[in-house]
PDB file of C-alpha atoms in Angstrom:
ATOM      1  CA  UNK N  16       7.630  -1.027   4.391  1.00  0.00           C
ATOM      2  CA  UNK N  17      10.401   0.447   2.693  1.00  0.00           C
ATOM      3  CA  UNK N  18      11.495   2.611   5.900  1.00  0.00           C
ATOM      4  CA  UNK N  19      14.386   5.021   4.807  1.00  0.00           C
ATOM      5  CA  UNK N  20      16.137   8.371   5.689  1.00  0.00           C
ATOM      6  CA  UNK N  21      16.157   8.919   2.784  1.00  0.00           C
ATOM      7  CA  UNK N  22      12.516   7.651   0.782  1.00  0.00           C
ATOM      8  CA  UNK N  23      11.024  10.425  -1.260  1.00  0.00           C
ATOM      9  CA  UNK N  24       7.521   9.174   0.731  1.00  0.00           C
ATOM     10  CA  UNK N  25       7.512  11.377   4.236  1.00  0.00           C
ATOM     11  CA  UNK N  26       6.110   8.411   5.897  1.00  0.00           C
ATOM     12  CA  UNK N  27       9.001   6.240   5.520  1.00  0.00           C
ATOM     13  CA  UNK N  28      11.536   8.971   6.712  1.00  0.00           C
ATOM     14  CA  UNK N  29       9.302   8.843  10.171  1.00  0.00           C
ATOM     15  CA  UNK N  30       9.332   5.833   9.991  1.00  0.00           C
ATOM     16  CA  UNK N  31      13.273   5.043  10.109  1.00  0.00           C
ATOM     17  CA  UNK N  32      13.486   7.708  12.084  1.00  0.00           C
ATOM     18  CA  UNK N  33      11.379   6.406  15.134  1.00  0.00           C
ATOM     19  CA  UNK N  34      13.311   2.362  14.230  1.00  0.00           C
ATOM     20  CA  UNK N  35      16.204   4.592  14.945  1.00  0.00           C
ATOM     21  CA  UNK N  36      15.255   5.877  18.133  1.00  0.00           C
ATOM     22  CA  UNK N  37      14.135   2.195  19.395  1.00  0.00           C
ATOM     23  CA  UNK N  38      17.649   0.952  18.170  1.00  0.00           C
ATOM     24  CA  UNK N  39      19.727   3.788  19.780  1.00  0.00           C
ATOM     25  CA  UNK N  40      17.478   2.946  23.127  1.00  0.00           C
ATOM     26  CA  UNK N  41      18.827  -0.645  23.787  1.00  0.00           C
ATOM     27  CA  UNK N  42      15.613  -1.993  24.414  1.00  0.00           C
ATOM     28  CA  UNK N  43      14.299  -5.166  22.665  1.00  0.00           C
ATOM     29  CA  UNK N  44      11.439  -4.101  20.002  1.00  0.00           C
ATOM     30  CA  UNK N  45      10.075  -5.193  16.498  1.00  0.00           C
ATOM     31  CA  UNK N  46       8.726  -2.923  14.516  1.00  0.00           C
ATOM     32  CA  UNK N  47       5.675  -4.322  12.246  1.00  0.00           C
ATOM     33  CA  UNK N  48       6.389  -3.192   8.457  1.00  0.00           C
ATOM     34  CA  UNK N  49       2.892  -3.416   6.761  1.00  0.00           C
ATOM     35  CA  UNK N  50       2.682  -2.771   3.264  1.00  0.00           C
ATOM     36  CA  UNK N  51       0.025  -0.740   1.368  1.00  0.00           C
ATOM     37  CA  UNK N  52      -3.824  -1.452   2.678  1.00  0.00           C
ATOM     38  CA  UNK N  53      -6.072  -3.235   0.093  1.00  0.00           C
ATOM     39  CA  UNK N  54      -9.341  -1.579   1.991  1.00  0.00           C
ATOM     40  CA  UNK N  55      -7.286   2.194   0.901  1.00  0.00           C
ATOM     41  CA  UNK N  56      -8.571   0.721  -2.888  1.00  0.00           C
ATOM     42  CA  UNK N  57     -11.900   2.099  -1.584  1.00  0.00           C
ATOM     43  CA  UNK N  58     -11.062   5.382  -1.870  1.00  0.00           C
ATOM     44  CA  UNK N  59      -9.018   5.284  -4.617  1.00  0.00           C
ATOM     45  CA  UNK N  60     -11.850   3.637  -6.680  1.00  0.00           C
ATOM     46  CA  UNK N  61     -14.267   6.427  -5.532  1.00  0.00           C
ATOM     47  CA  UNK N  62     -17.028   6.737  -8.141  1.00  0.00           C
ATOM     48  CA  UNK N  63     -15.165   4.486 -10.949  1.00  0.00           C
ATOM     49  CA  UNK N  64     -18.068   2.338 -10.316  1.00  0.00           C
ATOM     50  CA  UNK N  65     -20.503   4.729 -11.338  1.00  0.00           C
ATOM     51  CA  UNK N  66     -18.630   6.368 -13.909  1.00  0.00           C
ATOM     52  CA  UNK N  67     -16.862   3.677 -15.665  1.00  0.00           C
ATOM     53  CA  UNK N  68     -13.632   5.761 -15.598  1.00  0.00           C
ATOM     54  CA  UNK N  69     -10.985   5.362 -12.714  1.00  0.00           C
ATOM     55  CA  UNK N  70      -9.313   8.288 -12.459  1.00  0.00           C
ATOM     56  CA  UNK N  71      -5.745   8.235 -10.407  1.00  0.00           C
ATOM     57  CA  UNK N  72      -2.078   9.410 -11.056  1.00  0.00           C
ATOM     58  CA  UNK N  73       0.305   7.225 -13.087  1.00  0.00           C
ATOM     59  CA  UNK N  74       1.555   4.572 -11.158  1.00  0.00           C
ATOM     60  CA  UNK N  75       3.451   1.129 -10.530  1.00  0.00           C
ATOM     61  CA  UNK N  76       2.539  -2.053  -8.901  1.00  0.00           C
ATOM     62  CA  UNK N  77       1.316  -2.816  -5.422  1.00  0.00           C
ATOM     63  CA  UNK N  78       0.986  -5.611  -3.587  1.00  0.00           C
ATOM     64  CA  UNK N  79      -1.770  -4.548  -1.726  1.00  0.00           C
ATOM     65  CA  UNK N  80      -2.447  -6.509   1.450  1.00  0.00           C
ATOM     66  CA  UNK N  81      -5.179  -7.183   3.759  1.00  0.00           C
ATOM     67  CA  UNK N  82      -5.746  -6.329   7.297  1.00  0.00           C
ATOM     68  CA  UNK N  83      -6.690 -10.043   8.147  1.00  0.00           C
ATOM     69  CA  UNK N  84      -3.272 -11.111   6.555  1.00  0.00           C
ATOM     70  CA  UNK N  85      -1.137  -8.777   8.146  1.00  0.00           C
ATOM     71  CA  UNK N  86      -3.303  -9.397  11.767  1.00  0.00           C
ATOM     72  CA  UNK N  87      -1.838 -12.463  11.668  1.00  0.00           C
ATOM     73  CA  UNK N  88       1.469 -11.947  10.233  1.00  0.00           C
ATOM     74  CA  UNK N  89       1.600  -9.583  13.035  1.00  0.00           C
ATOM     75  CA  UNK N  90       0.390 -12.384  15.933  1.00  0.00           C
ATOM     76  CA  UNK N  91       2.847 -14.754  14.951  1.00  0.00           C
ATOM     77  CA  UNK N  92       5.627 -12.390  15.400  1.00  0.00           C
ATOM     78  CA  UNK N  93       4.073 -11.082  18.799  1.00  0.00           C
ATOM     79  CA  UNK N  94       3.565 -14.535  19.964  1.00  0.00           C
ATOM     80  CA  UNK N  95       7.319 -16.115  19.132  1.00  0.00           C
ATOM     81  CA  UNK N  96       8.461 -13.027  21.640  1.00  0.00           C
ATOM     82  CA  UNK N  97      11.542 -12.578  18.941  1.00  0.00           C
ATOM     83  CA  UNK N  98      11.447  -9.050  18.906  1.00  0.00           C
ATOM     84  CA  UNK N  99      15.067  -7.795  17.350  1.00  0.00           C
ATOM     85  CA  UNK N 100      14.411  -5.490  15.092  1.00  0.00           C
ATOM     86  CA  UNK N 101      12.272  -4.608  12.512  1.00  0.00           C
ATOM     87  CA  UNK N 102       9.769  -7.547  11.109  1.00  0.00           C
ATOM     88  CA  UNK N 103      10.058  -8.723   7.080  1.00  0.00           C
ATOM     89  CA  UNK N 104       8.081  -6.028   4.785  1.00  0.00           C
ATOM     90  CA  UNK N 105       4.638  -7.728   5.245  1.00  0.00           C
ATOM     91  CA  UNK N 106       2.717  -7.548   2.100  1.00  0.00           C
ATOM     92  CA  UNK N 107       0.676 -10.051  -0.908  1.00  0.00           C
ATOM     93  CA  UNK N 108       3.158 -11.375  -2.632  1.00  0.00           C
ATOM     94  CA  UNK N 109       1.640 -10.705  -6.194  1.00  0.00           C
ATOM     95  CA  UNK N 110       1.758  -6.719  -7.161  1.00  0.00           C
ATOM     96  CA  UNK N 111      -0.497  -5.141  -9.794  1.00  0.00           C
ATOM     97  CA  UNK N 112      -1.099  -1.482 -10.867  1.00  0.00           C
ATOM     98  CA  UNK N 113      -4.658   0.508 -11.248  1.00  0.00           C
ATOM     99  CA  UNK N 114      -4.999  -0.934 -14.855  1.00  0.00           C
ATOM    100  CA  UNK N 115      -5.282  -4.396 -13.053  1.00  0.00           C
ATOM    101  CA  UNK N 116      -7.484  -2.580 -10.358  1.00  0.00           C
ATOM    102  CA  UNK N 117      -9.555  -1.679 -13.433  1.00  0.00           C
ATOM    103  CA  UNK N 118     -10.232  -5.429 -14.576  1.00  0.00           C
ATOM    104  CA  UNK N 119     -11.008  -6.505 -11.421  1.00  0.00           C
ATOM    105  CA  UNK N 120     -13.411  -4.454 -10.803  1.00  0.00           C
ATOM    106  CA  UNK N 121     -14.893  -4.751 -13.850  1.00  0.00           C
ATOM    107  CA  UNK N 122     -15.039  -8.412 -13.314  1.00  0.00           C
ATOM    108  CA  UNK N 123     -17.246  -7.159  -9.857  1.00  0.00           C
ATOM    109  CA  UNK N 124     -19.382  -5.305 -11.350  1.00  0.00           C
ATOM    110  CA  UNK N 125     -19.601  -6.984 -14.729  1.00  0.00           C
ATOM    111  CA  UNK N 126     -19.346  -4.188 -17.214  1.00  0.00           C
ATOM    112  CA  UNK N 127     -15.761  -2.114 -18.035  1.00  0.00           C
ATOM    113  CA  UNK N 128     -14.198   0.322 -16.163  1.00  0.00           C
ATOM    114  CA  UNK N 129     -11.244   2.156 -17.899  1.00  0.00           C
ATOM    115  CA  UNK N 130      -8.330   3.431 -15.637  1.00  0.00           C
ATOM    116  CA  UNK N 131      -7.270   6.760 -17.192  1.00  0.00           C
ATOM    117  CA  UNK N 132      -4.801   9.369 -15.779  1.00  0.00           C
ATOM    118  CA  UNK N 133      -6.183  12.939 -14.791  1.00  0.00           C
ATOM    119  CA  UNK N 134      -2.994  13.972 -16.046  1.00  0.00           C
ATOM    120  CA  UNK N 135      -3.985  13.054 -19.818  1.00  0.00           C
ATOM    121  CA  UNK N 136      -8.029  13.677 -19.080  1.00  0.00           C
ATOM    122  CA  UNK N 137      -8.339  17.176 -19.839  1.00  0.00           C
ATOM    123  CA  UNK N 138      -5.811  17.200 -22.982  1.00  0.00           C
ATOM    124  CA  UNK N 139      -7.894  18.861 -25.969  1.00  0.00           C
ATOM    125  CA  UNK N 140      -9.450  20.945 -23.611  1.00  0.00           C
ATOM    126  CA  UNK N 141      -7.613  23.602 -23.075  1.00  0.00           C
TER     127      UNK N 141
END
C-alpha cells in the first residue's frame, strides 16, 4: 500500500521502485498491495497485557488487515488472470489507532490497559 518514490516509509520507495521495473519490462504482472498485518499487533502489544500500559510512538489510524482476508483478496485476483498493474490497496476497511488497540484489548482480557507514549513516559524524571 501506498507505494511511492517519494513515501517517507523506505518500504514504499522499494516498493514503486520494483512496480517500476515490472512496468518498464512490458510483461503482464499485478502487484498485490497488502496493507498493514493485524498479527504485527502482537508485537506491538508486547507485555501491555501484563503491565496494563501499552507503550508505542504517537500514531494515526490503521486499518489493520488479516492474512486470511488478504489470502483471498489475493486468489481472486490470481484466479481472474487480470494482471495489469498493480491490485487496489488491500486492507479492513475500518481504521483505528493504539488508543482503540487499548480498548480492545482490554475488552480481551477484561481489565484496562492504558496506551501511553514513551515519548511522554519518562517526563518528571529527568
Amino acid at each position: 500500500m501506498g507505494s511511492s518514490s517519494t513515501s517517507y516509509f523506505p518500504p514504499m520507495v522499494h516498493h514503486a521502485a520494483t512496480e517500476d521495473l515490472l512496468k518498464e519490462s512490458g510483461m503482464r504482472h499485478t502487484s498485490i498491495r497488502n496493507g498493514f498485518y493485524a498479527s504485527s499487533l502482537v508485537g506491538l502489544i508486547g507485555d501491555a497485557v501484563k503491565t496494563g500500559e501499552l507503550i508505542v510512538l504517537e500514531d494515526g489510524p490503521i486499518a489493520w488487515t488479516t492474512h486470511s482476508d488478504l489470502a483471498q483478496a489475493t486468489a481472486m485476483i490470481l484466479t481472474e488472470k487480470n494482471w495489469d498493474g498493480p491490485s487496489p490497496n488491500l486492507t479492513a476497511f475500518e481504521a483505528i489507532d493504539m488508543e482503540g488497540v487499548a480498548v480492545m484489548v482490554s475488552d480481551i482480557v477484561g481489565r484496562p490497559i492504558y496506551r501511553k507514549s514513551p515519548l511522554t513516559k519518562n517526563i518528571g524524571r529527568i
